[in-house]
Amino acid sequence: MYGMIHQAARQMVHAVADDATWSKILTTSGLQEEHFISAQTYDDEVTLTLIGAIQSVTEIPLDELLSAFGRYWIEFAASTSYSSVLEMAGNDLETLLENLDRMHTSIKSTMPDADMPSFYVSRVEGRDLYIEYRSSRTGLEAFVKGLLEGLLDRFGDTGEVSFVRRADHVEFTVRREVAEAA
Ligand code: HEM
């Protein structure tokens, strides 16, 4: 994955832990500064090694870590030069998810080697959204759950995110609570 993802992971650790923790993570992973170049692409193995090292040093269960990273990614992306891309993609969850593939495609013009996932809003029932997630990668469900929770926060919504693995995709359900009248 692109170094931008590694940078986000580094920044997330720095936000909650001290420098010694980060040094330990670097030593455990065997990674160096050269693995954190935003516009460079690395084998997924490198990204997984980094996540694995954060997990073993912090002792946070993998699913919890991936979902915290998903939530963090939304804040992180909004603090980068991609914030306008995110803003243009939509001002509510449903619109943003419907525009997400187009958004990732436009990001690919600056990160041509990115292997982007695909999201499809298959059903809307009241405030509940059903979303089909497809990717060439496996095992990122907890990350996606965190991303969707981060988007709920972004739009001032509260709710629950769950998922079920289907034959050729993972189906996520976002149940949004009805906002209380002011
Ligand atoms: C401006 C904001 C965003 C930027 C700049 C961005 C960029 C990227 C990049 C560079 C990758 C890595 C692809 C690779 O290196 O092969 C990626 C992957 C991914 N993105 Fe985004 N993204 C953004 C927002 C979102 C949002 C809002 C979601 C919400 C669901 C999302 C879902 C994902 C997922 C799940 C992956 C993992 C790849 C996979 O599943 O195979 N992204 N994105």
PDB file of C-alpha atoms and ligand atoms in Angstrom:
ATOM      1  CA  MET A   1       0.000   0.000   0.000  1.00  0.00           C
ATOM      2  CA  TYR A   2       1.012   3.608  -0.397  1.00  0.00           C
ATOM      3  CA  GLY A   3       3.316   5.162   2.227  1.00  0.00           C
ATOM      4  CA  MET A   4       0.532   7.590   3.090  1.00  0.00           C
ATOM      5  CA  ILE A   5      -1.134   4.704   4.935  1.00  0.00           C
ATOM      6  CA  HIS A   6       2.073   4.012   6.878  1.00  0.00           C
ATOM      7  CA  GLN A   7       2.290   7.708   7.758  1.00  0.00           C
ATOM      8  CA  ALA A   8      -1.256   7.635   9.109  1.00  0.00           C
ATOM      9  CA  ALA A   9      -0.410   4.611  11.286  1.00  0.00           C
ATOM     10  CA  ARG A  10       2.684   6.394  12.601  1.00  0.00           C
ATOM     11  CA  GLN A  11       0.687   9.523  13.395  1.00  0.00           C
ATOM     12  CA  MET A  12      -2.007   7.491  15.157  1.00  0.00           C
ATOM     13  CA  VAL A  13       0.617   5.872  17.418  1.00  0.00           C
ATOM     14  CA  HIS A  14       2.218   9.252  18.148  1.00  0.00           C
ATOM     15  CA  ALA A  15      -1.196  10.637  19.116  1.00  0.00           C
ATOM     16  CA  VAL A  16      -1.644   8.104  21.924  1.00  0.00           C
ATOM     17  CA  ALA A  17       1.820   6.822  22.840  1.00  0.00           C
ATOM     18  CA  ASP A  18       5.313   8.130  23.561  1.00  0.00           C
ATOM     19  CA  ASP A  19       8.424   8.149  21.351  1.00  0.00           C
ATOM     20  CA  ALA A  20       9.833   5.065  23.088  1.00  0.00           C
ATOM     21  CA  THR A  21       6.752   3.078  22.034  1.00  0.00           C
ATOM     22  CA  TRP A  22       7.199   4.171  18.444  1.00  0.00           C
ATOM     23  CA  SER A  23      10.923   3.253  18.519  1.00  0.00           C
ATOM     24  CA  LYS A  24       9.999  -0.180  19.830  1.00  0.00           C
ATOM     25  CA  ILE A  25       7.462  -0.614  17.011  1.00  0.00           C
ATOM     26  CA  LEU A  26      10.098   0.334  14.431  1.00  0.00           C
ATOM     27  CA  THR A  27      12.608  -2.111  15.902  1.00  0.00           C
ATOM     28  CA  THR A  28      10.014  -4.905  16.081  1.00  0.00           C
ATOM     29  CA  SER A  29       8.919  -4.336  12.480  1.00  0.00           C
ATOM     30  CA  GLY A  30      12.412  -3.835  11.076  1.00  0.00           C
ATOM     31  CA  LEU A  31      11.046  -0.850   9.114  1.00  0.00           C
ATOM     32  CA  GLN A  32      12.921   2.412   8.611  1.00  0.00           C
ATOM     33  CA  GLU A  33      12.252   6.016   7.525  1.00  0.00           C
ATOM     34  CA  GLU A  34      12.359   4.910   3.887  1.00  0.00           C
ATOM     35  CA  HIS A  35       9.128   2.943   4.454  1.00  0.00           C
ATOM     36  CA  PHE A  36       7.143   6.094   5.198  1.00  0.00           C
ATOM     37  CA  ILE A  37       7.326   7.985   1.920  1.00  0.00           C
ATOM     38  CA  SER A  38       3.800   9.135   1.135  1.00  0.00           C
ATOM     39  CA  ALA A  39       3.877   8.794  -2.647  1.00  0.00           C
ATOM     40  CA  GLN A  40       5.764   5.508  -2.730  1.00  0.00           C
ATOM     41  CA  THR A  41       4.000   2.183  -2.933  1.00  0.00           C
ATOM     42  CA  TYR A  42       5.056  -0.803  -0.818  1.00  0.00           C
ATOM     43  CA  ASP A  43       4.176  -4.449  -0.896  1.00  0.00           C
ATOM     44  CA  ASP A  44       1.132  -5.181   1.329  1.00  0.00           C
ATOM     45  CA  GLU A  45       3.491  -7.411   3.310  1.00  0.00           C
ATOM     46  CA  VAL A  46       5.258  -4.250   4.569  1.00  0.00           C
ATOM     47  CA  THR A  47       1.952  -2.694   5.674  1.00  0.00           C
ATOM     48  CA  LEU A  48       0.953  -5.905   7.458  1.00  0.00           C
ATOM     49  CA  THR A  49       4.352  -6.086   9.165  1.00  0.00           C
ATOM     50  CA  LEU A  50       3.839  -2.543  10.464  1.00  0.00           C
ATOM     51  CA  ILE A  51       0.326  -3.304  11.752  1.00  0.00           C
ATOM     52  CA  GLY A  52       1.590  -6.551  13.311  1.00  0.00           C
ATOM     53  CA  ALA A  53       4.374  -4.689  15.136  1.00  0.00           C
ATOM     54  CA  ILE A  54       1.950  -2.053  16.479  1.00  0.00           C
ATOM     55  CA  GLN A  55      -0.277  -4.888  17.646  1.00  0.00           C
ATOM     56  CA  SER A  56       2.483  -6.809  19.405  1.00  0.00           C
ATOM     57  CA  VAL A  57       3.991  -3.746  21.110  1.00  0.00           C
ATOM     58  CA  THR A  58       0.665  -2.202  22.227  1.00  0.00           C
ATOM     59  CA  GLU A  59      -1.035  -5.574  22.844  1.00  0.00           C
ATOM     60  CA  ILE A  60      -4.254  -4.209  21.380  1.00  0.00           C
ATOM     61  CA  PRO A  61      -6.265  -7.053  19.767  1.00  0.00           C
ATOM     62  CA  LEU A  62      -5.913  -6.942  15.974  1.00  0.00           C
ATOM     63  CA  ASP A  63      -9.587  -6.265  15.204  1.00  0.00           C
ATOM     64  CA  GLU A  64      -9.680  -3.434  17.723  1.00  0.00           C
ATOM     65  CA  LEU A  65      -6.497  -1.943  16.288  1.00  0.00           C
ATOM     66  CA  LEU A  66      -7.726  -2.177  12.682  1.00  0.00           C
ATOM     67  CA  SER A  67     -11.008  -0.567  13.573  1.00  0.00           C
ATOM     68  CA  ALA A  68      -9.274   2.236  15.528  1.00  0.00           C
ATOM     69  CA  PHE A  69      -7.053   2.736  12.478  1.00  0.00           C
ATOM     70  CA  GLY A  70     -10.112   2.970  10.201  1.00  0.00           C
ATOM     71  CA  ARG A  71     -11.620   5.656  12.431  1.00  0.00           C
ATOM     72  CA  TYR A  72      -8.292   7.459  12.546  1.00  0.00           C
ATOM     73  CA  TRP A  73      -7.918   7.330   8.757  1.00  0.00           C
ATOM     74  CA  ILE A  74     -11.022   9.496   8.277  1.00  0.00           C
ATOM     75  CA  GLU A  75      -9.581  12.217  10.533  1.00  0.00           C
ATOM     76  CA  PHE A  76      -6.138  11.817   9.003  1.00  0.00           C
ATOM     77  CA  ALA A  77      -7.373  12.074   5.398  1.00  0.00           C
ATOM     78  CA  ALA A  78      -9.362  15.173   6.336  1.00  0.00           C
ATOM     79  CA  SER A  79      -6.149  16.796   7.592  1.00  0.00           C
ATOM     80  CA  THR A  80      -4.221  16.221   4.335  1.00  0.00           C
ATOM     81  CA  SER A  81      -4.359  17.804   0.898  1.00  0.00           C
ATOM     82  CA  TYR A  82      -7.084  15.240   0.106  1.00  0.00           C
ATOM     83  CA  SER A  83      -9.557  16.939   2.451  1.00  0.00           C
ATOM     84  CA  SER A  84     -11.255  18.721  -0.447  1.00  0.00           C
ATOM     85  CA  VAL A  85     -11.697  15.421  -2.319  1.00  0.00           C
ATOM     86  CA  LEU A  86     -13.396  14.029   0.768  1.00  0.00           C
ATOM     87  CA  GLU A  87     -15.580  17.106   1.132  1.00  0.00           C
ATOM     88  CA  MET A  88     -16.640  17.000  -2.497  1.00  0.00           C
ATOM     89  CA  ALA A  89     -17.622  13.341  -2.171  1.00  0.00           C
ATOM     90  CA  GLY A  90     -20.616  14.205  -0.004  1.00  0.00           C
ATOM     91  CA  ASN A  91     -22.068  15.816   3.095  1.00  0.00           C
ATOM     92  CA  ASP A  92     -23.907  12.767   4.348  1.00  0.00           C
ATOM     93  CA  LEU A  93     -23.040   9.102   4.706  1.00  0.00           C
ATOM     94  CA  GLU A  94     -25.188   7.748   1.890  1.00  0.00           C
ATOM     95  CA  THR A  95     -23.991  10.298  -0.683  1.00  0.00           C
ATOM     96  CA  LEU A  96     -20.358   9.827   0.289  1.00  0.00           C
ATOM     97  CA  LEU A  97     -20.598   6.039   0.017  1.00  0.00           C
ATOM     98  CA  GLU A  98     -22.292   6.341  -3.366  1.00  0.00           C
ATOM     99  CA  ASN A  99     -19.421   8.547  -4.548  1.00  0.00           C
ATOM    100  CA  LEU A 100     -16.619   6.570  -2.899  1.00  0.00           C
ATOM    101  CA  ASP A 101     -15.543   4.519  -5.930  1.00  0.00           C
ATOM    102  CA  ARG A 102     -15.423   7.663  -8.071  1.00  0.00           C
ATOM    103  CA  MET A 103     -13.440   9.377  -5.316  1.00  0.00           C
ATOM    104  CA  HIS A 104     -10.922   6.529  -5.112  1.00  0.00           C
ATOM    105  CA  THR A 105     -10.654   6.525  -8.916  1.00  0.00           C
ATOM    106  CA  SER A 106      -9.812  10.219  -8.891  1.00  0.00           C
ATOM    107  CA  ILE A 107      -7.216   9.621  -6.154  1.00  0.00           C
ATOM    108  CA  LYS A 108      -5.683   6.983  -8.412  1.00  0.00           C
ATOM    109  CA  SER A 109      -4.615   9.745 -10.785  1.00  0.00           C
ATOM    110  CA  THR A 110      -2.050  10.785  -8.161  1.00  0.00           C
ATOM    111  CA  MET A 111      -1.463   7.256  -6.815  1.00  0.00           C
ATOM    112  CA  PRO A 112      -1.589   5.139  -9.981  1.00  0.00           C
ATOM    113  CA  ASP A 113      -0.434   1.902  -8.348  1.00  0.00           C
ATOM    114  CA  ALA A 114      -3.205   1.888  -5.745  1.00  0.00           C
ATOM    115  CA  ASP A 115      -5.395  -1.208  -5.676  1.00  0.00           C
ATOM    116  CA  MET A 116      -8.680   0.363  -4.601  1.00  0.00           C
ATOM    117  CA  PRO A 117     -11.657  -1.425  -3.054  1.00  0.00           C
ATOM    118  CA  SER A 118     -15.227  -1.048  -4.243  1.00  0.00           C
ATOM    119  CA  PHE A 119     -18.297  -0.011  -2.251  1.00  0.00           C
ATOM    120  CA  TYR A 120     -21.905  -0.298  -3.368  1.00  0.00           C
ATOM    121  CA  VAL A 121     -24.936   0.874  -1.390  1.00  0.00           C
ATOM    122  CA  SER A 122     -27.291  -2.006  -2.193  1.00  0.00           C
ATOM    123  CA  ARG A 123     -30.247  -1.053   0.025  1.00  0.00           C
ATOM    124  CA  VAL A 124     -31.538   1.796   2.157  1.00  0.00           C
ATOM    125  CA  GLU A 125     -34.231   1.022   4.742  1.00  0.00           C
ATOM    126  CA  GLY A 126     -35.207   4.066   6.738  1.00  0.00           C
ATOM    127  CA  ARG A 127     -31.910   5.169   8.263  1.00  0.00           C
ATOM    128  CA  ASP A 128     -30.267   1.763   7.778  1.00  0.00           C
ATOM    129  CA  LEU A 129     -27.733   1.354   4.978  1.00  0.00           C
ATOM    130  CA  TYR A 130     -26.592  -1.948   3.443  1.00  0.00           C
ATOM    131  CA  ILE A 131     -23.231  -1.719   1.748  1.00  0.00           C
ATOM    132  CA  GLU A 132     -21.388  -4.257  -0.379  1.00  0.00           C
ATOM    133  CA  TYR A 133     -17.599  -4.117   0.011  1.00  0.00           C
ATOM    134  CA  ARG A 134     -15.329  -5.819  -2.501  1.00  0.00           C
ATOM    135  CA  SER A 135     -11.548  -5.945  -2.470  1.00  0.00           C
ATOM    136  CA  SER A 136      -8.685  -7.986  -3.821  1.00  0.00           C
ATOM    137  CA  ARG A 137      -7.506  -8.123  -0.196  1.00  0.00           C
ATOM    138  CA  THR A 138      -8.920 -10.172   2.648  1.00  0.00           C
ATOM    139  CA  GLY A 139      -9.049  -9.623   6.386  1.00  0.00           C
ATOM    140  CA  LEU A 140      -9.738  -5.881   6.357  1.00  0.00           C
ATOM    141  CA  GLU A 141     -13.345  -6.058   7.620  1.00  0.00           C
ATOM    142  CA  ALA A 142     -12.489  -4.525  11.007  1.00  0.00           C
ATOM    143  CA  PHE A 143     -10.680  -1.687   9.214  1.00  0.00           C
ATOM    144  CA  VAL A 144     -13.751  -1.016   7.068  1.00  0.00           C
ATOM    145  CA  LYS A 145     -15.973  -1.133  10.180  1.00  0.00           C
ATOM    146  CA  GLY A 146     -13.764   1.565  11.732  1.00  0.00           C
ATOM    147  CA  LEU A 147     -13.891   3.629   8.539  1.00  0.00           C
ATOM    148  CA  LEU A 148     -17.697   3.531   8.560  1.00  0.00           C
ATOM    149  CA  GLU A 149     -17.747   4.460  12.268  1.00  0.00           C
ATOM    150  CA  GLY A 150     -15.371   7.329  11.495  1.00  0.00           C
ATOM    151  CA  LEU A 151     -17.761   8.493   8.771  1.00  0.00           C
ATOM    152  CA  LEU A 152     -20.691   8.337  11.216  1.00  0.00           C
ATOM    153  CA  ASP A 153     -18.681  10.640  13.510  1.00  0.00           C
ATOM    154  CA  ARG A 154     -17.779  12.910  10.612  1.00  0.00           C
ATOM    155  CA  PHE A 155     -21.438  13.485   9.827  1.00  0.00           C
ATOM    156  CA  GLY A 156     -22.517  13.790  13.477  1.00  0.00           C
ATOM    157  CA  ASP A 157     -24.432  10.499  13.375  1.00  0.00           C
ATOM    158  CA  THR A 158     -24.453   7.730  15.945  1.00  0.00           C
ATOM    159  CA  GLY A 159     -25.101   4.116  15.175  1.00  0.00           C
ATOM    160  CA  GLU A 160     -23.910   0.544  14.903  1.00  0.00           C
ATOM    161  CA  VAL A 161     -21.853  -1.061  12.163  1.00  0.00           C
ATOM    162  CA  SER A 162     -21.896  -4.816  11.596  1.00  0.00           C
ATOM    163  CA  PHE A 163     -20.917  -7.124   8.748  1.00  0.00           C
ATOM    164  CA  VAL A 164     -21.585 -10.535   7.249  1.00  0.00           C
ATOM    165  CA  ARG A 165     -19.265 -12.304   4.795  1.00  0.00           C
ATOM    166  CA  ARG A 166     -21.079 -13.270   1.576  1.00  0.00           C
ATOM    167  CA  ALA A 167     -19.813 -15.394  -1.327  1.00  0.00           C
ATOM    168  CA  ASP A 168     -18.133 -12.638  -3.316  1.00  0.00           C
ATOM    169  CA  HIS A 169     -18.306  -9.612  -1.018  1.00  0.00           C
ATOM    170  CA  VAL A 170     -18.743  -8.512   2.578  1.00  0.00           C
ATOM    171  CA  GLU A 171     -22.061  -6.906   3.438  1.00  0.00           C
ATOM    172  CA  PHE A 172     -21.922  -4.094   5.979  1.00  0.00           C
ATOM    173  CA  THR A 173     -24.981  -2.775   7.745  1.00  0.00           C
ATOM    174  CA  VAL A 174     -24.971   0.688   9.238  1.00  0.00           C
ATOM    175  CA  ARG A 175     -27.869   1.276  11.626  1.00  0.00           C
ATOM    176  CA  ARG A 176     -28.106   4.948  12.365  1.00  0.00           C
ATOM    177  CA  GLU A 177     -29.972   6.181  15.391  1.00  0.00           C
ATOM    178  CA  VAL A 178     -32.660   8.735  14.770  1.00  0.00           C
ATOM    179  CA  ALA A 179     -31.323  12.149  15.777  1.00  0.00           C
ATOM    180  CA  GLU A 180     -33.138  13.625  18.750  1.00  0.00           C
ATOM    181  CA  ALA A 181     -35.101  16.757  18.047  1.00  0.00           C
ATOM    182  CA  ALA A 182     -33.307  19.851  19.332  1.00  0.00           C
TER     183      ALA A 182
HETATM  184  C1  HEM B   1      -9.693  11.514   0.933  1.00  0.00           C
HETATM  185  C2  HEM B   1      -9.837  10.380   1.565  1.00  0.00           C
HETATM  186  C3  HEM B   1      -9.220   9.073   1.128  1.00  0.00           C
HETATM  187  C4  HEM B   1      -8.027   8.839   0.516  1.00  0.00           C
HETATM  188  C5  HEM B   1      -6.943   9.852   0.130  1.00  0.00           C
HETATM  189  C6  HEM B   1      -7.943   7.403   0.294  1.00  0.00           C
HETATM  190  C7  HEM B   1      -6.882   6.759  -0.299  1.00  0.00           C
HETATM  191  C8  HEM B   1      -6.661   5.405  -0.272  1.00  0.00           C
HETATM  192  C9  HEM B   1      -5.425   4.754  -0.633  1.00  0.00           C
HETATM  193  C10 HEM B   1      -4.175   5.445  -1.141  1.00  0.00           C
HETATM  194  C11 HEM B   1      -5.596   3.431  -0.423  1.00  0.00           C
HETATM  195  C12 HEM B   1      -4.538   2.334  -0.581  1.00  0.00           C
HETATM  196  C13 HEM B   1      -4.584   1.601  -1.865  1.00  0.00           C
HETATM  197  C14 HEM B   1      -3.248   0.960  -2.181  1.00  0.00           C
HETATM  198  O1  HEM B   1      -2.186   1.530  -1.812  1.00  0.00           O
HETATM  199  O2  HEM B   1      -3.261  -0.087  -2.841  1.00  0.00           O
HETATM  200  C15 HEM B   1      -6.944   3.252   0.070  1.00  0.00           C
HETATM  201  C16 HEM B   1      -7.467   2.048   0.429  1.00  0.00           C
HETATM  202  C17 HEM B   1      -8.678   1.877   1.025  1.00  0.00           C
HETATM  203  N1  HEM B   1      -9.664   2.825   1.172  1.00  0.00           N
HETATM  204 FE1  HEM B   1      -9.452   4.804   0.793  1.00  0.00          FE
HETATM  205  N2  HEM B   1      -9.082   6.807   0.760  1.00  0.00           N
HETATM  206  C18 HEM B   1      -9.880   7.779   1.291  1.00  0.00           C
HETATM  207  C19 HEM B   1     -11.099   7.622   1.887  1.00  0.00           C
HETATM  208  C20 HEM B   1     -11.704   6.419   2.111  1.00  0.00           C
HETATM  209  C21 HEM B   1     -12.980   6.276   2.757  1.00  0.00           C
HETATM  210  C22 HEM B   1     -13.886   7.427   3.228  1.00  0.00           C
HETATM  211  C23 HEM B   1     -13.237   4.957   2.838  1.00  0.00           C
HETATM  212  C24 HEM B   1     -14.502   4.452   3.449  1.00  0.00           C
HETATM  213  C25 HEM B   1     -15.003   3.307   3.520  1.00  0.00           C
HETATM  214  C26 HEM B   1     -12.086   4.242   2.243  1.00  0.00           C
HETATM  215  C27 HEM B   1     -11.919   2.871   2.151  1.00  0.00           C
HETATM  216  C28 HEM B   1     -10.729   2.247   1.803  1.00  0.00           C
HETATM  217  C29 HEM B   1     -10.426   0.849   2.067  1.00  0.00           C
HETATM  218  C30 HEM B   1     -11.313  -0.180   2.747  1.00  0.00           C
HETATM  219  C31 HEM B   1      -9.128   0.614   1.588  1.00  0.00           C
HETATM  220  C32 HEM B   1      -8.297  -0.669   1.717  1.00  0.00           C
HETATM  221  C33 HEM B   1      -8.010  -1.346   0.466  1.00  0.00           C
HETATM  222  C34 HEM B   1      -8.795  -2.608   0.227  1.00  0.00           C
HETATM  223  O3  HEM B   1      -9.864  -2.817   0.862  1.00  0.00           O
HETATM  224  O4  HEM B   1      -8.359  -3.387  -0.632  1.00  0.00           O
HETATM  225  N3  HEM B   1     -11.194   5.183   1.796  1.00  0.00           N
HETATM  226  N4  HEM B   1      -7.589   4.463   0.126  1.00  0.00           N
END
